[in-house]
Coordinates of C-alpha atoms and ligand atoms in Angstrom, one line a residue:
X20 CA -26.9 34.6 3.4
X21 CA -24.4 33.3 5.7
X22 CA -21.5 31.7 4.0
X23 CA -23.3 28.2 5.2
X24 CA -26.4 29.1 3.4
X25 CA -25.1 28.4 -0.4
X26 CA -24.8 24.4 -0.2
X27 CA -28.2 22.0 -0.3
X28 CA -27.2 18.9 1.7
X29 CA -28.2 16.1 0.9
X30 CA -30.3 13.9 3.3
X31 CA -29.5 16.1 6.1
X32 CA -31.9 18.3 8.2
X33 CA -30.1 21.0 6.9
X34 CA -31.7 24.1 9.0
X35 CA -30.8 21.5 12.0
X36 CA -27.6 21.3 10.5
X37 CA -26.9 24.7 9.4
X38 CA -27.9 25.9 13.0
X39 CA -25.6 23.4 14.8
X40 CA -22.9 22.3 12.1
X41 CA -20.6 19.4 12.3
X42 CA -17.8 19.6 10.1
X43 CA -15.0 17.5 9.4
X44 CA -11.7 19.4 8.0
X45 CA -9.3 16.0 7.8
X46 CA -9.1 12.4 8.4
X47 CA -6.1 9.3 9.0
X48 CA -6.8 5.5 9.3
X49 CA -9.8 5.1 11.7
X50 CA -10.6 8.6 12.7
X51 CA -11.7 11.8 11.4
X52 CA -10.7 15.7 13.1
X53 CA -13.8 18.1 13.0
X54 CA -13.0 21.9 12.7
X55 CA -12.9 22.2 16.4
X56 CA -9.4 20.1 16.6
X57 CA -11.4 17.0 17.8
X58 CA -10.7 13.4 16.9
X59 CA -13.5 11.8 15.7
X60 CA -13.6 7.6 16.0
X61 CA -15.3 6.2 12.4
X62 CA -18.0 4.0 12.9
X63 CA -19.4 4.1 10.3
X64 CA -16.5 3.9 7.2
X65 CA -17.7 7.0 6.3
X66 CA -21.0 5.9 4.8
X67 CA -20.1 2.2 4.7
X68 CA -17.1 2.7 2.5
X69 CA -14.1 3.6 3.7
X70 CA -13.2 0.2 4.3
X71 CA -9.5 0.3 4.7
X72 CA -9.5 3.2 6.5
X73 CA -8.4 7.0 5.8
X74 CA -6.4 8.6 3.5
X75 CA -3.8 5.8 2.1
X76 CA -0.8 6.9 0.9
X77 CA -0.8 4.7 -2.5
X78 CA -4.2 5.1 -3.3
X79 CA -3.2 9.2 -3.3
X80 CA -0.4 8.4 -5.5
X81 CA -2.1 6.0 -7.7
X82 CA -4.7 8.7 -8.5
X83 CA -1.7 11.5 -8.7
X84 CA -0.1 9.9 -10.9
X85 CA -3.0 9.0 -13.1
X86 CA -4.0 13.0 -13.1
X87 CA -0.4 13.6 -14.5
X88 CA -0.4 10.5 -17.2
X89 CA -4.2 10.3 -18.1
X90 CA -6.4 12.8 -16.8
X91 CA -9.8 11.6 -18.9
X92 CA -10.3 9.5 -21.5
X93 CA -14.0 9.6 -23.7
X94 CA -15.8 7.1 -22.1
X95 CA -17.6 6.0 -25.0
X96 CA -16.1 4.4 -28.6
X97 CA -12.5 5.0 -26.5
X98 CA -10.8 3.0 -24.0
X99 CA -8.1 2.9 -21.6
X100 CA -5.8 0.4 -19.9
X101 CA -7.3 0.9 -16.5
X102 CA -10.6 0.4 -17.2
X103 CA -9.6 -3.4 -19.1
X104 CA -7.3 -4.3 -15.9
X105 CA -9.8 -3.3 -13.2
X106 CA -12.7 -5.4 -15.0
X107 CA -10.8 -8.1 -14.9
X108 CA -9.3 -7.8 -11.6
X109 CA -13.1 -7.5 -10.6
X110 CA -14.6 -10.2 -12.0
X111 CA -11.5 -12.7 -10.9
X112 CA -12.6 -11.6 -7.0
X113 CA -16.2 -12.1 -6.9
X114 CA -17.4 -15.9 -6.8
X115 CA -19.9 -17.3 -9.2
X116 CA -20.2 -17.2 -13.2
X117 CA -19.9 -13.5 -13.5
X118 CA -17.6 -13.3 -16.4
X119 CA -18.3 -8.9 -17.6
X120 CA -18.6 -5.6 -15.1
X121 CA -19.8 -2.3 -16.2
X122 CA -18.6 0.6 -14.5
X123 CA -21.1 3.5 -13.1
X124 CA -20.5 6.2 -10.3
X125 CA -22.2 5.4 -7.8
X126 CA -24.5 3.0 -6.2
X127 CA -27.9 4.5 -7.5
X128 CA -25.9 4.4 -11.4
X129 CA -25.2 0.8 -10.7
X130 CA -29.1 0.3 -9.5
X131 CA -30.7 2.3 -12.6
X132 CA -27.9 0.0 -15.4
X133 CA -28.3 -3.3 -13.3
X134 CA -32.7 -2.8 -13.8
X135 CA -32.2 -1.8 -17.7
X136 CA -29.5 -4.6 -18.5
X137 CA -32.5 -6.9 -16.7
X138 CA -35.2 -5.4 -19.1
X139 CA -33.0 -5.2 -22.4
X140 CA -31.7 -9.0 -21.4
X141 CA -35.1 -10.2 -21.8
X142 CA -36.0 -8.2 -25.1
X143 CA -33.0 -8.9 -26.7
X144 CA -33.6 -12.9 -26.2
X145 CA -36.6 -12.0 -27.5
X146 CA -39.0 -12.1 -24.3
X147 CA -39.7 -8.1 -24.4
X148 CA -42.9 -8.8 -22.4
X149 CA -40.8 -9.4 -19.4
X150 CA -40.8 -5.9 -18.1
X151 CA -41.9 -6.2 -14.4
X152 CA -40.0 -5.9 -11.7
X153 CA -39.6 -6.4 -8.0
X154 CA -38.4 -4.9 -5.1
X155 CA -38.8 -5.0 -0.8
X156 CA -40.3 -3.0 1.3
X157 CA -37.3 -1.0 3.3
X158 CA -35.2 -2.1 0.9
X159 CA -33.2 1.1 -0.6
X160 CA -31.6 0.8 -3.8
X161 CA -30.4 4.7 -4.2
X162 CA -32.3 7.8 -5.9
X163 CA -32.7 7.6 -9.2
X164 CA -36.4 7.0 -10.7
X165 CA -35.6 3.0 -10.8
X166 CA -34.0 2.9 -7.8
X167 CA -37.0 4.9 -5.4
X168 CA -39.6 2.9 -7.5
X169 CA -37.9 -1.1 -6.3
X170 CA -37.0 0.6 -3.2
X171 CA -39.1 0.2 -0.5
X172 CA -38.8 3.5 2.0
X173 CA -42.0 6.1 2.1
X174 CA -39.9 8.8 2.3
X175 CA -37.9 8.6 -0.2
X176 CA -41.2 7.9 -2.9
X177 CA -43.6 10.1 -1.8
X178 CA -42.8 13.1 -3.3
X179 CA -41.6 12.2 -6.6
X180 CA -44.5 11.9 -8.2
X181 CA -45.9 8.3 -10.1
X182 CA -42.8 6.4 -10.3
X183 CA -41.7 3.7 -12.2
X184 CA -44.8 1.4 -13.7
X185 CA -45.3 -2.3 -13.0
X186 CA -43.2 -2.8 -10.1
X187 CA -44.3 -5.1 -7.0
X188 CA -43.0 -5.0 -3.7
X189 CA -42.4 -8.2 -1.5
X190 CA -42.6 -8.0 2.2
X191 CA -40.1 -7.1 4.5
X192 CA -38.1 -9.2 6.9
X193 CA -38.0 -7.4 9.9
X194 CA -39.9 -8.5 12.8
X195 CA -38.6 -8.0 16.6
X196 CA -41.1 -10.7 17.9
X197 CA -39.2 -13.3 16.8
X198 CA -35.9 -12.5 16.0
X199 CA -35.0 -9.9 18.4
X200 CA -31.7 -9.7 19.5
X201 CA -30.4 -12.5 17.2
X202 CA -26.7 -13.3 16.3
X203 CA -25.6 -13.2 12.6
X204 CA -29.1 -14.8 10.6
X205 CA -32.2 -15.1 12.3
X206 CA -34.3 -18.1 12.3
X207 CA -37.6 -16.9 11.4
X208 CA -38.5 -15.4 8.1
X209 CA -37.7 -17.9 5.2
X210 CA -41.1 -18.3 4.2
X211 CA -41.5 -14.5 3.1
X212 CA -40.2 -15.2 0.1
X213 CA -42.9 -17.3 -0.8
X214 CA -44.8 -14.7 -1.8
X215 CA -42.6 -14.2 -5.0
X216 CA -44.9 -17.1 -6.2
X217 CA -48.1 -15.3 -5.2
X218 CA -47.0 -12.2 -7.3
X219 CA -45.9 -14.3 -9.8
X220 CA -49.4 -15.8 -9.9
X221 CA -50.6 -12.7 -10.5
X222 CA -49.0 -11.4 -13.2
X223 CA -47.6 -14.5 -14.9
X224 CA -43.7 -14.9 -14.9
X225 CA -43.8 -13.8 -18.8
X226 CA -44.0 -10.0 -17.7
X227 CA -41.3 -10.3 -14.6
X228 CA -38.1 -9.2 -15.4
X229 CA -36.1 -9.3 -12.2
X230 CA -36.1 -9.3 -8.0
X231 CA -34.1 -6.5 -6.5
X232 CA -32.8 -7.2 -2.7
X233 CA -30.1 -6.0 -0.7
X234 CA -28.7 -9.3 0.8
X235 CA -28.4 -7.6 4.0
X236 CA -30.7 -4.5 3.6
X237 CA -28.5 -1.8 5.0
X238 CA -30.1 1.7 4.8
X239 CA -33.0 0.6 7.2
X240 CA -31.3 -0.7 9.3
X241 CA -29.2 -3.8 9.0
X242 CA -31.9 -5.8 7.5
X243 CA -30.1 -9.8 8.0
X244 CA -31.8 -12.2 6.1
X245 CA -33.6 -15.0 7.6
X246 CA -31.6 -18.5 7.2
X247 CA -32.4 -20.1 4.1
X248 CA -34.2 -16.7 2.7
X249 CA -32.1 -15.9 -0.1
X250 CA -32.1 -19.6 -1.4
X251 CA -35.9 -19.3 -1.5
X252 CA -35.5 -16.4 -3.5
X253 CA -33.2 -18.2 -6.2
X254 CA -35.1 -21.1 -6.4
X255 CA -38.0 -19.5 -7.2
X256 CA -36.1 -17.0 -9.7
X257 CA -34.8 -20.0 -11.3
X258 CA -38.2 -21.9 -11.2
X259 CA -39.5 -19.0 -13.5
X260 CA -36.8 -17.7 -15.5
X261 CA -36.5 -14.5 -13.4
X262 CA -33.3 -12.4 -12.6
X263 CA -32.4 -12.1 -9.2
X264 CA -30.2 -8.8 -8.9
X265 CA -28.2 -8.6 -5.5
X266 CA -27.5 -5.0 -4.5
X267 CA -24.3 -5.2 -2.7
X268 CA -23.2 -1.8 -2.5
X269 CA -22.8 -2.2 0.8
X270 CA -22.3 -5.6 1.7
X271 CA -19.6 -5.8 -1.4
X272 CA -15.8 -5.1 -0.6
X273 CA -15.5 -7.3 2.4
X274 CA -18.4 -5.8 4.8
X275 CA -19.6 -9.1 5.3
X276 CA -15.8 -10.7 6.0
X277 CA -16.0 -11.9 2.8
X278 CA -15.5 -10.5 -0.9
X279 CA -19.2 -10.1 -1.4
X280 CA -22.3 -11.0 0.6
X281 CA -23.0 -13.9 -2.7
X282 CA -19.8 -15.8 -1.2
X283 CA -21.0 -15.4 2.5
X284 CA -24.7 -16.7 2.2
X285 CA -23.4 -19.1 -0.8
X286 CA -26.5 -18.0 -2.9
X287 CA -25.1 -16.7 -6.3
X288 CA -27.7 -13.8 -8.2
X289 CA -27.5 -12.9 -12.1
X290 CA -26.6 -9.0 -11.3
X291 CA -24.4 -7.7 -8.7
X292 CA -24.9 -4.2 -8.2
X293 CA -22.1 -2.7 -6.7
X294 CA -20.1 1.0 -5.6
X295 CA -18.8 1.7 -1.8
X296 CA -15.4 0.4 -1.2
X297 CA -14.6 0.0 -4.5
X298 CA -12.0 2.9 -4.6
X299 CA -12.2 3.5 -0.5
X300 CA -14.4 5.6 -0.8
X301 CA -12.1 8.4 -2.4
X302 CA -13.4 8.8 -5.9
X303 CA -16.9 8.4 -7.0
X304 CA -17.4 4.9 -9.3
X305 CA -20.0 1.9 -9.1
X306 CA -20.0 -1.1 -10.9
X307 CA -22.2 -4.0 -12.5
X308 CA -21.4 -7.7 -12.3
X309 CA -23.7 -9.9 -14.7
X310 CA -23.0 -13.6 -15.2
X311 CA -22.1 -15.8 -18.1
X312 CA -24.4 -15.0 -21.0
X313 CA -26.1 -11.8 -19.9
X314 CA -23.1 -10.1 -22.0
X315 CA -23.6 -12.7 -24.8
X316 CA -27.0 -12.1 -25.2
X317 CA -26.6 -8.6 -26.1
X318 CA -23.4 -9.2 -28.9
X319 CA -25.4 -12.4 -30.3
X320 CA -28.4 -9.8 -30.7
X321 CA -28.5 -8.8 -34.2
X322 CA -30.3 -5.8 -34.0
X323 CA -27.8 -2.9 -33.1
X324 CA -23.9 -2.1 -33.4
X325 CA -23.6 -0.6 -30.2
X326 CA -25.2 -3.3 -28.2
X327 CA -26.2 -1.3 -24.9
X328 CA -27.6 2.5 -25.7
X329 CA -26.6 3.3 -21.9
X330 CA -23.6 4.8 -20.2
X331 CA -22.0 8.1 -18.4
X332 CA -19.5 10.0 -19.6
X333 CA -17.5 9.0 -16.5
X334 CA -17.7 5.1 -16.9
X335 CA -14.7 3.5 -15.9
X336 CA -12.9 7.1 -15.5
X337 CA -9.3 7.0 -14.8
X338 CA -9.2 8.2 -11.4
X339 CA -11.8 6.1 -10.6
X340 CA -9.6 3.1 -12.0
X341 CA -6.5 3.8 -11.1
X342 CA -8.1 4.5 -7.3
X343 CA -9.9 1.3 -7.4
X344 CA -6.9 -0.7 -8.4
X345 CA -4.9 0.7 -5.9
X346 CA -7.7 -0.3 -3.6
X347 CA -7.5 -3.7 -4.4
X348 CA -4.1 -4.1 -4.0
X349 CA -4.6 -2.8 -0.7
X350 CA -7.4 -5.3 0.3
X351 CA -5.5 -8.2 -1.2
X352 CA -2.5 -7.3 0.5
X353 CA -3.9 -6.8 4.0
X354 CA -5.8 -9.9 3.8
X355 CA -8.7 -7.1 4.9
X356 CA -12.0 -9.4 4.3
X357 CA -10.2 -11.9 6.1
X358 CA -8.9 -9.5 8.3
X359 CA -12.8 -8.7 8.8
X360 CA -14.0 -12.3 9.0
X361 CA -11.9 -12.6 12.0
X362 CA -12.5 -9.3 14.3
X363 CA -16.3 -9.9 13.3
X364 CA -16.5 -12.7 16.4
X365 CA -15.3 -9.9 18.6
X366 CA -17.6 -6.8 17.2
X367 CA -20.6 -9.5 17.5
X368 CA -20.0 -10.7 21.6
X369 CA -18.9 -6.4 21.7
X370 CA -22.5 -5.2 20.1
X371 CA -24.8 -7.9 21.9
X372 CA -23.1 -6.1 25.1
X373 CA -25.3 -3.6 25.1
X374 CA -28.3 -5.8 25.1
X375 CA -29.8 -4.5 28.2
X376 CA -28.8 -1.3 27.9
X377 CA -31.2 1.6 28.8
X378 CA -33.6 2.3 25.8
X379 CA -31.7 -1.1 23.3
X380 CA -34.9 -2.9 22.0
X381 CA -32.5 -5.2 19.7
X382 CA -28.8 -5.8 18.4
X383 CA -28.0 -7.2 15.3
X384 CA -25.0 -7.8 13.1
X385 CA -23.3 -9.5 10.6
X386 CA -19.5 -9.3 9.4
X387 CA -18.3 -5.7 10.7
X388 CA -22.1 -4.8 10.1
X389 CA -24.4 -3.9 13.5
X390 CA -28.1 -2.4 13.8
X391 CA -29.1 -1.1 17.2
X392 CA -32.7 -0.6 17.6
X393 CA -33.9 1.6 20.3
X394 CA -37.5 2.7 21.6
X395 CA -38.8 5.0 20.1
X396 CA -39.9 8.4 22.0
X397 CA -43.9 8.4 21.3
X398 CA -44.8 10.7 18.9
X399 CA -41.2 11.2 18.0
X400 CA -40.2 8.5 15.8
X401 CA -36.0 9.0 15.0
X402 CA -35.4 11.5 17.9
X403 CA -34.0 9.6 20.5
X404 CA -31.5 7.4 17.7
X405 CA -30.7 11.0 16.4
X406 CA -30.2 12.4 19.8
X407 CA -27.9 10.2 20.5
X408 CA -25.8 10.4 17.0
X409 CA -25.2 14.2 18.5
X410 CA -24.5 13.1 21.6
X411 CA -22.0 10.3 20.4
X412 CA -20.4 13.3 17.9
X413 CA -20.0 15.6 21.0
X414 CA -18.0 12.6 22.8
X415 CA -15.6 11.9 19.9
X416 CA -17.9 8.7 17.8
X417 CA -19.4 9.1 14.4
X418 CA -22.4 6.9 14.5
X419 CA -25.4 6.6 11.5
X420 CA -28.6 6.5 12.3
X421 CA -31.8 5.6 10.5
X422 CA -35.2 6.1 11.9
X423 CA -34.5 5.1 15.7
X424 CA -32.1 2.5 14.8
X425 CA -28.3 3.2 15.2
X426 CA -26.0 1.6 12.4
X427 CA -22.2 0.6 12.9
X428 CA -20.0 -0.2 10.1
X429 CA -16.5 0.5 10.4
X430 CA -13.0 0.7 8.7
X431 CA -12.2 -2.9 7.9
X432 CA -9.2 -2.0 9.6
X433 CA -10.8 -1.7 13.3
X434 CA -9.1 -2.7 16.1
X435 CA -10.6 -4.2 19.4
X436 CA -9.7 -1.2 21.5
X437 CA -11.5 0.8 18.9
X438 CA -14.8 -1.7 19.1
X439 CA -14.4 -1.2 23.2
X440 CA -14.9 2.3 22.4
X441 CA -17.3 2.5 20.1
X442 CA -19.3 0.0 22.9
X443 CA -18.1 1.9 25.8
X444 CA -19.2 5.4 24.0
X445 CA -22.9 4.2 23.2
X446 CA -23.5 2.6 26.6
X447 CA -22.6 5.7 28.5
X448 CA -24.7 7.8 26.3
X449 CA -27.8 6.1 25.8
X450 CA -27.8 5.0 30.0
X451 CA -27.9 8.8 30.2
X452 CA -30.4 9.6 27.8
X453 CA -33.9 9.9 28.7
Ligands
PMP9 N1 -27.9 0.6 -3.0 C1 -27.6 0.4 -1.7 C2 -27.9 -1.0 -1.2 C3 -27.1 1.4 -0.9 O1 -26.8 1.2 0.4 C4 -26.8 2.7 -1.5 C5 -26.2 3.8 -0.7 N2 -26.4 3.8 0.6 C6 -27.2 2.9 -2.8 C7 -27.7 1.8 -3.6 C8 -26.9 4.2 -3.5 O2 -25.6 4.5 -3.6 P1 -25.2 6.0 -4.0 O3 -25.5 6.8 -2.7 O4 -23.7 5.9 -4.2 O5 -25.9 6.4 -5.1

């Protein structure tokens, strides 16, 4: 064993890895250093959650100080002041009826809690047969058994065995024929979610519990929904009695230029799922939005005196708090999704300048969100994207890649000299790749 051997990475190629490592030792506002003394440009926000940048001064001392005053507190039967303040805080800054918040620790927590508050909502009203539920094809909605089961990525299902029961998948929206290269929402695609109806035809919207989408489905690859998509989606949900459950653990925390993508597209779910950028990405915590009467449903229920038998010992833990509060003090302060909103005119014209670069099959983006799609080497799906994350490492840029599409999201802080980089550091790098 080498001293490298030890750790089991998580999504990472790790013999790849492990043979060629990459490691970061420290990081300030929009850049990380790597071990070799380099400075690394963030394009990413980490993974889509540093959103005001790196190592802030009174986020550190909010959570320092929290340590010293309150280290833990039982989750459960106990509370804390934090916890109180930070739900409400929360549920003032997200738009729409959502009037309670339960806390998680990450984004695949707030995925398994937001599909069991969904199932238990209908039992406790007294409609248990609504049990069904469904997801998207590429849509990812974390690892846990719920999560893999709505989500909609081969990979990350095959090998786990049956999965979740009773769960339908609706159609992607992806499709480079007619929306390649588009700016913000495409035109085409509305009528995909049409087939909500056909699967509600065939099961009958008495066994349907809930939809799962990521508004903008991130993890494959900047995903934008087609104009007037989500509003399908509602009215159908509506039509039937059906919760719609946003996943915005990406696209929550100003991604989109705006608190949360429900405020940008206007279309308002049941369940907000939510995690990155909550606490900047510096201590693990997710969190739950539902709207007026989800909460109620549960206290008017007669049947149990704890109403919800679900929670982690880390719910709403201190840190996590007293980082998050910090957090949105700094958000609020900066004006950052405004801030966002703004410089998102910029990133888009900066992004579609690659169109026409060597190997760019289409550009995408929404907010301080981009997907770049390139061709794909035959026989070698995700090479050529992955080559060109090294590539872009080597040359001082952190990109993401998924399958052979590159994915930008950056600090919330960016500047344009910063997006002329980013730009300038992928055009020179993929012009030069084969
Ligand atoms: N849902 C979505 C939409 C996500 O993008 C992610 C993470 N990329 C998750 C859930 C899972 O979050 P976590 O990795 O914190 O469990």
């Amino acid at each position: 064993m080498t001293n490298m051997d030890a750790y089991w990475m998580p999504f990472t190629a790790n013999r790849q890895f492990k043979a060629n490592p990459r490691m970061l030792v420290s990081a300030k506002d929009m850049h990380f250093t790597s071990d070799d003394n380099r400075s690394i440009l963030d394009g990413t926000a980490g993974l889509w959650c540093v959103n005001a940048g790196h190592a802030r001064e009174t986020i550190a001392e909010a959570v320092k100080q929290q340590v010293l005053r309150l280290d833990y507190s039982p989750a459960f039967q106990m509370g804390h002041p934090g916890a109180f303040e930070l739900a409400e805080r929360l549920v003032k800054m997200i738009p729409g009826n959502f009037d309670r918040v339960f806390f998680t620790n990450s984004g695949s927590e707030s995925v398994e809690t937001a599909l069991k508050i969904a199932i238990a909502y209908h039992r406790v009203k007294g409609e248990g047969t609504r049990q069904r539920l469904i997801g998207r094809e590429r849509g990812y909605h974390g690892v846990g058994f719920g999560g893999i089961s709505v989500g909609g990525i081969g990979t990350n299902r095959k090998y786990f065995g049956s999965l979740l029961t009773g769960v339908d998948h609706l159609s992607h929206t992806h499709n480079l024929e007619h929306n390649a290269f588009s700016r913000k929402q495409p035109e085409w695609g509305a009528h995909l979610a049409d087939e909500l109806e056909r699967i509600v035809a065939l099961h009958d919207a008495s066994n349907i519990a809930a939809v799962i989408v990521e508004p903008v489905a991130g993890s494959t690859g900047v995903l934008i929904p087609p104009k007037g998509y989500l509003e399908r989606l509602r009215a159908i949900c509506d039509k039937y009695g059906i919760l719609l459950i946003f996943d915005e653990v990406i696209t929550g925390f100003g991604r989109l230029g705006s608190s949360f993508a429900t405020e940008y597209f206007g279309v308002v779910p049941d369940i907000v799922t939510a995690a990155k950028g909550i606490t900047n990405g510096t201590v693990p915590m997710g969190a739950v939005f539902v709207k007026e009467g989800i909460y109620d449903a549960f206290m008017n229920a007669p049947e149990n005196a704890i109403e919800l038998f679900h929670g982690y010992t880390y719910s709403g833990h201190p840190l996590a708090c007293a980082a998050a509060l910090a957090t949105l003090d700094i958000y609020e302060e900066e004006r950052l999704f405004e801030r966002a909103d703004k410089m998102a005119g910029y990133w888009e014209n900066a992004v579609h300048s690659l169109n026409g670069v060597r190997h760019v099959i289409d550009v995408r983006n929404l907010g301080l969100v981009a997907g770049i799609e390139l061709e794909s080497i035959a026989g070698k799906p995700g090479k050529r994207a992955f080559d060109c994350f090294l590539q872009c490492y080597e040359k001082g840029l952190l990109i993401r890649t998924t399958g052979d599409i590159i994915v930008l999201s950056p600090p919330l802080i960016i500047e344009k000299e910063h997006i002329d980089r980013i730009v300038e550091i992928l055009t020179g790098v993929l012009q030069e790749m084969e």
